[in-house]
Amino acid sequence: MKPIQIAIDGPASAGKSTIAKIIAQDLGYVYVDTGAMYRAATLAVLKAQIDPQDEQAVSQLVPKLVVTFAPGEDQQEVFLDGQNVTAAIRSQAVVEHVSVVAAYQTVRQVMTAKQRELAQSTNVVMDGRDIGTTVLPQAQVKIFLVASVKERAERRYKENQAKGINQTETLAELETAIKERDYLDSHRALSPLKQAQDAVKLDTTGLTIDQVVAKAKALIAEKLSKR
Ligand code: CDP
Ligand code: CDP
């Protein structure tokens, strides 16, 4: 039987990875964090001291990278060429450049191919920006998670505090940075952040994680029962 694909897309800090992880665990599916792949590629660019604006140099480096995942104690661990980069990919330097790197054609081609490969032989919950539109257009379930930018900035601010990430930005600056990243992600030429026609929009503003999970689960059950 064809594997089941659940696509969760949406803007920064809408709760995609939190919800996707819980659902994947619940259903026994593999969780794929595609944002982590673009973040790892960006980290590699910075480590190689390549200017993120230099599309040619970035495009030469990225196809050579090996990004893998492994289940960790309380989160999924991300490896870049065998090195654990789980914390490093959340740094501000990576966040500042990821949308530029992620807009390049070669980078998108390489990542999309890897993501499709991961979803070929096993049931997945995959989160990102273009999963429902480009990576897995045949996904049986597509959810587009949104929340007000104010709430998304507050969530990320608290998350960074809890994780001990060195935040030099104020909450207001973080909100501006999120808006800018959403703008770049939504306006790029290739696979921009966009709700797929057949995706269901879920506005999570004011909702707890449990409430969102319950809504998502109900939606998944409904979609999968109709197959
Ligand atoms: O966690 P957050 O929503 O802040 O970001 P993320 O999901 O880790 O994604 C980081 C960046 O990677 C996004 O801002 C996009 O520029 C890029 N990305 C993408 O282009 N396509 C995807 N499928 C996933 C992420
Ligand atoms: O993956 P994405 O960037 O869309 O968001 P996330 O990393 O899953 O969520 C960002 C933060 O918001 C995390 O700290 C979540 O625990 C929190 N969150 C929340 O407070 N309420 C929700 N309904 C969903 C997420």
mmCIF file of C-alpha atoms and ligand atoms in Angstrom:
data_model
loop_
_atom_site.group_PDB
_atom_site.id
_atom_site.type_symbol
_atom_site.label_atom_id
_atom_site.label_comp_id
_atom_site.label_asym_id
_atom_site.label_seq_id
_atom_site.Cartn_x
_atom_site.Cartn_y
_atom_site.Cartn_z
ATOM 1 C CA MET A 1 0.000 0.000 0.000
ATOM 2 C CA LYS A 2 1.108 3.558 -0.674
ATOM 3 C CA PRO A 3 2.640 5.194 2.432
ATOM 4 C CA ILE A 4 0.590 7.857 4.170
ATOM 5 C CA GLN A 5 1.855 11.413 3.931
ATOM 6 C CA ILE A 6 0.738 14.167 6.277
ATOM 7 C CA ALA A 7 1.945 17.633 5.233
ATOM 8 C CA ILE A 8 2.044 20.475 7.753
ATOM 9 C CA ASP A 9 2.988 23.884 6.378
ATOM 10 C CA GLY A 10 2.808 27.436 7.650
ATOM 11 C CA PRO A 11 4.788 30.528 8.630
ATOM 12 C CA ALA A 12 7.564 30.689 11.237
ATOM 13 C CA SER A 13 6.711 29.610 14.762
ATOM 14 C CA ALA A 14 3.112 28.656 14.025
ATOM 15 C CA GLY A 15 3.627 25.413 15.963
ATOM 16 C CA LYS A 16 4.333 23.132 12.992
ATOM 17 C CA SER A 17 7.175 21.088 14.454
ATOM 18 C CA THR A 18 5.575 20.803 17.898
ATOM 19 C CA ILE A 19 2.305 19.521 16.471
ATOM 20 C CA ALA A 20 3.939 17.373 13.771
ATOM 21 C CA LYS A 21 6.182 15.627 16.305
ATOM 22 C CA ILE A 22 3.285 14.781 18.626
ATOM 23 C CA ILE A 23 1.145 13.482 15.773
ATOM 24 C CA ALA A 24 3.995 11.420 14.328
ATOM 25 C CA GLN A 25 4.677 9.842 17.700
ATOM 26 C CA ASP A 26 0.999 9.155 18.236
ATOM 27 C CA LEU A 27 0.544 7.491 14.855
ATOM 28 C CA GLY A 28 3.945 5.786 14.789
ATOM 29 C CA TYR A 29 4.959 7.702 11.651
ATOM 30 C CA VAL A 30 8.364 9.200 10.877
ATOM 31 C CA TYR A 31 8.639 12.932 11.522
ATOM 32 C CA VAL A 32 10.614 14.976 8.981
ATOM 33 C CA ASP A 33 11.567 18.549 9.882
ATOM 34 C CA THR A 34 12.405 20.081 6.493
ATOM 35 C CA GLY A 35 13.215 23.467 8.046
ATOM 36 C CA ALA A 36 16.065 21.761 9.915
ATOM 37 C CA MET A 37 17.480 20.650 6.560
ATOM 38 C CA TYR A 38 17.538 24.222 5.208
ATOM 39 C CA ARG A 39 18.958 25.431 8.516
ATOM 40 C CA ALA A 40 21.731 22.797 8.385
ATOM 41 C CA ALA A 41 22.601 23.826 4.824
ATOM 42 C CA THR A 42 22.787 27.461 5.952
ATOM 43 C CA LEU A 43 25.030 26.533 8.880
ATOM 44 C CA ALA A 44 27.361 24.720 6.463
ATOM 45 C CA VAL A 45 27.498 27.816 4.232
ATOM 46 C CA LEU A 46 28.438 30.019 7.186
ATOM 47 C CA LYS A 47 31.000 27.512 8.487
ATOM 48 C CA ALA A 48 32.635 27.398 5.050
ATOM 49 C CA GLN A 49 32.750 31.211 5.172
ATOM 50 C CA ILE A 50 30.747 31.437 1.976
ATOM 51 C CA ASP A 51 28.714 34.602 1.488
ATOM 52 C CA PRO A 52 25.040 33.453 1.604
ATOM 53 C CA GLN A 53 24.346 35.923 -1.231
ATOM 54 C CA ASP A 54 26.823 34.070 -3.477
ATOM 55 C CA GLU A 55 24.389 31.705 -5.175
ATOM 56 C CA GLN A 56 27.063 29.963 -7.219
ATOM 57 C CA ALA A 57 29.266 29.116 -4.249
ATOM 58 C CA VAL A 58 26.262 28.020 -2.153
ATOM 59 C CA SER A 59 25.017 25.868 -5.033
ATOM 60 C CA GLN A 60 28.365 24.119 -5.274
ATOM 61 C CA LEU A 61 28.507 23.330 -1.571
ATOM 62 C CA VAL A 62 24.970 22.202 -0.726
ATOM 63 C CA PRO A 63 24.731 19.091 -2.980
ATOM 64 C CA LYS A 64 27.804 17.676 -1.173
ATOM 65 C CA LEU A 65 26.269 17.912 2.298
ATOM 66 C CA VAL A 66 24.841 14.974 4.209
ATOM 67 C CA VAL A 67 22.009 15.960 6.552
ATOM 68 C CA THR A 68 20.530 13.171 8.684
ATOM 69 C CA PHE A 69 18.167 12.821 11.624
ATOM 70 C CA ALA A 70 18.208 10.555 14.659
ATOM 71 C CA PRO A 71 15.712 10.293 17.505
ATOM 72 C CA GLY A 72 17.081 12.023 20.623
ATOM 73 C CA GLU A 73 15.984 11.983 24.240
ATOM 74 C CA ASP A 74 13.461 14.789 24.065
ATOM 75 C CA GLN A 75 13.953 16.069 20.538
ATOM 76 C CA GLN A 76 15.029 14.927 17.118
ATOM 77 C CA GLU A 77 18.782 15.292 16.664
ATOM 78 C CA VAL A 78 20.088 16.784 13.416
ATOM 79 C CA PHE A 79 23.479 15.847 11.962
ATOM 80 C CA LEU A 80 25.504 17.657 9.317
ATOM 81 C CA ASP A 81 28.218 15.488 7.781
ATOM 82 C CA GLY A 82 28.069 13.329 10.910
ATOM 83 C CA GLN A 83 28.332 16.203 13.367
ATOM 84 C CA ASN A 84 25.481 16.957 15.790
ATOM 85 C CA VAL A 85 24.179 20.434 14.876
ATOM 86 C CA THR A 86 20.826 20.285 16.707
ATOM 87 C CA ALA A 87 21.547 23.409 18.776
ATOM 88 C CA ALA A 88 23.737 25.225 16.236
ATOM 89 C CA ILE A 89 21.011 25.370 13.560
ATOM 90 C CA ARG A 90 18.790 27.406 15.931
ATOM 91 C CA SER A 91 21.359 30.235 16.219
ATOM 92 C CA GLN A 92 20.495 33.766 15.212
ATOM 93 C CA ALA A 93 23.174 33.766 12.485
ATOM 94 C CA VAL A 94 21.469 30.813 10.796
ATOM 95 C CA VAL A 95 17.991 32.342 11.158
ATOM 96 C CA GLU A 96 19.219 35.591 9.558
ATOM 97 C CA HIS A 97 20.430 33.856 6.374
ATOM 98 C CA VAL A 98 18.260 30.761 5.981
ATOM 99 C CA SER A 99 15.588 32.353 3.778
ATOM 100 C CA VAL A 100 18.220 33.560 1.308
ATOM 101 C CA VAL A 101 19.887 30.146 1.049
ATOM 102 C CA ALA A 102 16.510 28.371 0.871
ATOM 103 C CA ALA A 103 15.441 30.443 -2.149
ATOM 104 C CA TYR A 104 18.173 29.085 -4.478
ATOM 105 C CA GLN A 105 17.130 26.598 -7.142
ATOM 106 C CA THR A 106 19.923 24.078 -6.516
ATOM 107 C CA VAL A 107 19.299 24.129 -2.778
ATOM 108 C CA ARG A 108 15.571 23.526 -3.249
ATOM 109 C CA GLN A 109 16.152 20.747 -5.774
ATOM 110 C CA VAL A 110 18.574 18.910 -3.493
ATOM 111 C CA MET A 111 16.356 19.232 -0.410
ATOM 112 C CA THR A 112 13.122 18.372 -2.206
ATOM 113 C CA ALA A 113 14.683 15.191 -3.628
ATOM 114 C CA LYS A 114 15.882 14.137 -0.154
ATOM 115 C CA GLN A 115 12.492 14.864 1.377
ATOM 116 C CA ARG A 116 10.632 12.852 -1.277
ATOM 117 C CA GLU A 117 13.041 9.977 -0.782
ATOM 118 C CA LEU A 118 12.333 9.980 2.968
ATOM 119 C CA ALA A 119 8.589 9.803 2.291
ATOM 120 C CA GLN A 120 8.758 7.071 -0.308
ATOM 121 C CA SER A 121 8.765 3.925 1.774
ATOM 122 C CA THR A 122 7.357 4.945 5.125
ATOM 123 C CA ASN A 123 4.428 6.891 6.583
ATOM 124 C CA VAL A 124 5.526 10.444 7.374
ATOM 125 C CA VAL A 125 4.475 13.650 9.007
ATOM 126 C CA MET A 126 6.524 16.308 7.231
ATOM 127 C CA ASP A 127 6.547 19.993 8.141
ATOM 128 C CA GLY A 128 7.849 22.995 6.219
ATOM 129 C CA ARG A 129 6.705 25.664 3.796
ATOM 130 C CA ASP A 130 6.111 23.840 0.501
ATOM 131 C CA ILE A 131 5.291 20.282 1.527
ATOM 132 C CA GLY A 132 1.643 20.352 0.462
ATOM 133 C CA THR A 133 2.318 22.404 -2.676
ATOM 134 C CA THR A 134 5.585 20.995 -4.050
ATOM 135 C CA VAL A 135 7.304 18.247 -2.079
ATOM 136 C CA LEU A 136 4.325 15.925 -1.493
ATOM 137 C CA PRO A 137 1.469 17.250 -3.649
ATOM 138 C CA GLN A 138 -0.276 13.861 -3.311
ATOM 139 C CA ALA A 139 -0.238 13.959 0.530
ATOM 140 C CA GLN A 140 -3.439 12.458 1.909
ATOM 141 C CA VAL A 141 -3.665 15.150 4.609
ATOM 142 C CA LYS A 142 -2.529 18.774 4.298
ATOM 143 C CA ILE A 143 -2.712 21.197 7.182
ATOM 144 C CA PHE A 144 -1.788 24.885 6.961
ATOM 145 C CA LEU A 145 -1.059 26.174 10.464
ATOM 146 C CA VAL A 146 -1.250 29.902 11.138
ATOM 147 C CA ALA A 147 -1.322 32.246 14.150
ATOM 148 C CA SER A 148 -1.049 36.005 14.598
ATOM 149 C CA VAL A 149 2.509 37.270 14.175
ATOM 150 C CA LYS A 150 2.384 38.743 17.677
ATOM 151 C CA GLU A 151 1.618 35.374 19.202
ATOM 152 C CA ARG A 152 4.177 33.590 17.043
ATOM 153 C CA ALA A 153 6.896 36.027 18.154
ATOM 154 C CA GLU A 154 5.913 35.561 21.799
ATOM 155 C CA ARG A 155 6.023 31.772 21.414
ATOM 156 C CA ARG A 156 9.475 31.831 19.813
ATOM 157 C CA TYR A 157 10.778 34.303 22.414
ATOM 158 C CA LYS A 158 9.667 32.047 25.262
ATOM 159 C CA GLU A 159 11.019 28.984 23.486
ATOM 160 C CA ASN A 160 14.449 30.587 23.032
ATOM 161 C CA GLN A 161 14.468 31.596 26.696
ATOM 162 C CA ALA A 162 13.547 28.068 27.778
ATOM 163 C CA LYS A 163 16.228 26.542 25.555
ATOM 164 C CA GLY A 164 18.864 28.972 26.829
ATOM 165 C CA ILE A 165 19.471 30.345 23.324
ATOM 166 C CA ASN A 166 21.440 33.591 23.485
ATOM 167 C CA GLN A 167 18.799 36.160 22.401
ATOM 168 C CA THR A 168 20.186 39.537 21.532
ATOM 169 C CA GLU A 169 16.876 40.607 19.980
ATOM 170 C CA THR A 170 14.013 42.159 21.939
ATOM 171 C CA LEU A 171 10.534 40.705 21.499
ATOM 172 C CA ALA A 172 9.670 43.547 19.091
ATOM 173 C CA GLU A 173 12.816 42.884 17.031
ATOM 174 C CA LEU A 174 12.034 39.188 16.941
ATOM 175 C CA GLU A 175 8.543 39.986 15.641
ATOM 176 C CA THR A 176 10.057 42.145 12.875
ATOM 177 C CA ALA A 177 12.553 39.386 11.983
ATOM 178 C CA ILE A 178 9.746 36.815 11.765
ATOM 179 C CA LYS A 179 7.723 39.138 9.513
ATOM 180 C CA GLU A 180 10.740 39.645 7.244
ATOM 181 C CA ARG A 181 11.405 35.908 6.999
ATOM 182 C CA ASP A 182 7.741 35.198 6.267
ATOM 183 C CA TYR A 183 7.846 37.873 3.558
ATOM 184 C CA LEU A 184 10.941 36.370 1.906
ATOM 185 C CA ASP A 185 9.540 32.830 2.181
ATOM 186 C CA SER A 186 6.185 33.888 0.677
ATOM 187 C CA HIS A 187 7.600 35.997 -2.147
ATOM 188 C CA ARG A 188 10.411 33.870 -3.531
ATOM 189 C CA ALA A 189 10.060 32.558 -7.079
ATOM 190 C CA LEU A 190 10.439 28.845 -6.277
ATOM 191 C CA SER A 191 7.950 26.984 -4.057
ATOM 192 C CA PRO A 192 6.959 29.971 -1.939
ATOM 193 C CA LEU A 193 5.173 29.556 1.374
ATOM 194 C CA LYS A 194 1.543 29.220 0.306
ATOM 195 C CA GLN A 195 -1.494 27.285 1.404
ATOM 196 C CA ALA A 196 -2.121 24.362 -0.972
ATOM 197 C CA GLN A 197 -5.553 24.461 -2.576
ATOM 198 C CA ASP A 198 -6.558 21.250 -0.823
ATOM 199 C CA ALA A 199 -5.009 22.116 2.557
ATOM 200 C CA VAL A 200 -7.119 22.855 5.623
ATOM 201 C CA LYS A 201 -6.209 26.077 7.405
ATOM 202 C CA LEU A 202 -5.972 25.868 11.182
ATOM 203 C CA ASP A 203 -5.686 29.174 13.035
ATOM 204 C CA THR A 204 -3.935 28.426 16.315
ATOM 205 C CA THR A 205 -4.024 31.956 17.786
ATOM 206 C CA GLY A 206 -5.012 31.628 21.427
ATOM 207 C CA LEU A 207 -4.979 27.827 21.295
ATOM 208 C CA THR A 208 -2.838 25.594 23.495
ATOM 209 C CA ILE A 209 -0.709 22.852 21.991
ATOM 210 C CA ASP A 210 -3.208 20.231 23.243
ATOM 211 C CA GLN A 211 -6.086 22.063 21.581
ATOM 212 C CA VAL A 212 -4.240 22.260 18.266
ATOM 213 C CA VAL A 213 -3.231 18.598 18.456
ATOM 214 C CA ALA A 214 -6.871 17.616 19.090
ATOM 215 C CA LYS A 215 -8.053 19.616 16.074
ATOM 216 C CA ALA A 216 -5.305 18.243 13.848
ATOM 217 C CA LYS A 217 -6.007 14.672 14.949
ATOM 218 C CA ALA A 218 -9.723 15.028 14.227
ATOM 219 C CA LEU A 219 -8.916 16.348 10.792
ATOM 220 C CA ILE A 220 -6.458 13.554 10.054
ATOM 221 C CA ALA A 221 -8.934 10.899 11.216
ATOM 222 C CA GLU A 222 -11.612 12.402 8.980
ATOM 223 C CA LYS A 223 -9.344 12.592 5.911
ATOM 224 C CA LEU A 224 -7.915 9.109 6.358
ATOM 225 C CA SER A 225 -11.349 7.550 6.914
ATOM 226 C CA LYS A 226 -12.386 8.754 3.442
ATOM 227 C CA ARG A 227 -9.544 7.044 1.610
HETATM 228 O O1 CDP B 1 10.975 26.876 12.923
HETATM 229 P P1 CDP B 1 10.691 27.991 11.963
HETATM 230 O O2 CDP B 1 9.271 27.946 11.471
HETATM 231 O O3 CDP B 1 11.131 29.307 12.434
HETATM 232 O O4 CDP B 1 11.585 27.724 10.675
HETATM 233 P P2 CDP B 1 11.920 26.367 9.991
HETATM 234 O O5 CDP B 1 10.704 25.555 9.735
HETATM 235 O O6 CDP B 1 13.027 25.717 10.744
HETATM 236 O O7 CDP B 1 12.456 26.864 8.571
HETATM 237 C C1 CDP B 1 13.574 27.716 8.458
HETATM 238 C C2 CDP B 1 13.579 28.321 7.071
HETATM 239 O O8 CDP B 1 13.837 27.298 6.116
HETATM 240 C C3 CDP B 1 12.298 28.983 6.612
HETATM 241 O O9 CDP B 1 12.182 30.325 7.047
HETATM 242 C C4 CDP B 1 12.428 28.883 5.079
HETATM 243 O O10 CDP B 1 13.229 29.912 4.565
HETATM 244 C C5 CDP B 1 13.166 27.568 4.899
HETATM 245 N N1 CDP B 1 12.265 26.456 4.582
HETATM 246 C C6 CDP B 1 11.859 26.326 3.260
HETATM 247 O O11 CDP B 1 12.184 27.151 2.425
HETATM 248 N N2 CDP B 1 11.096 25.264 2.892
HETATM 249 C C7 CDP B 1 10.727 24.342 3.774
HETATM 250 N N3 CDP B 1 10.008 23.290 3.371
HETATM 251 C C8 CDP B 1 11.097 24.480 5.129
HETATM 252 C C9 CDP B 1 11.863 25.569 5.511
HETATM 253 O O1 CDP B 2 7.750 24.689 13.771
HETATM 254 P P1 CDP B 2 7.257 26.089 13.951
HETATM 255 O O2 CDP B 2 8.285 27.102 13.700
HETATM 256 O O3 CDP B 2 6.005 26.357 13.171
HETATM 257 O O4 CDP B 2 6.812 26.261 15.460
HETATM 258 P P2 CDP B 2 7.240 25.437 16.763
HETATM 259 O O5 CDP B 2 8.719 25.453 16.868
HETATM 260 O O6 CDP B 2 6.553 24.115 16.778
HETATM 261 O O7 CDP B 2 6.556 26.296 17.907
HETATM 262 C C1 CDP B 2 7.155 27.477 18.386
HETATM 263 C C2 CDP B 2 6.894 27.576 19.872
HETATM 264 O O8 CDP B 2 5.505 27.807 20.106
HETATM 265 C C3 CDP B 2 7.258 26.316 20.668
HETATM 266 O O9 CDP B 2 7.931 26.699 21.832
HETATM 267 C C4 CDP B 2 5.923 25.706 21.010
HETATM 268 O O10 CDP B 2 5.947 25.016 22.231
HETATM 269 C C5 CDP B 2 5.018 26.916 21.092
HETATM 270 N N1 CDP B 2 3.599 26.676 20.791
HETATM 271 C C6 CDP B 2 2.630 27.188 21.609
HETATM 272 O O11 CDP B 2 2.963 27.808 22.597
HETATM 273 N N2 CDP B 2 1.303 27.001 21.350
HETATM 274 C C7 CDP B 2 0.904 26.331 20.270
HETATM 275 N N3 CDP B 2 -0.393 26.175 20.041
HETATM 276 C C8 CDP B 2 1.884 25.816 19.407
HETATM 277 C C9 CDP B 2 3.248 26.016 19.680
#
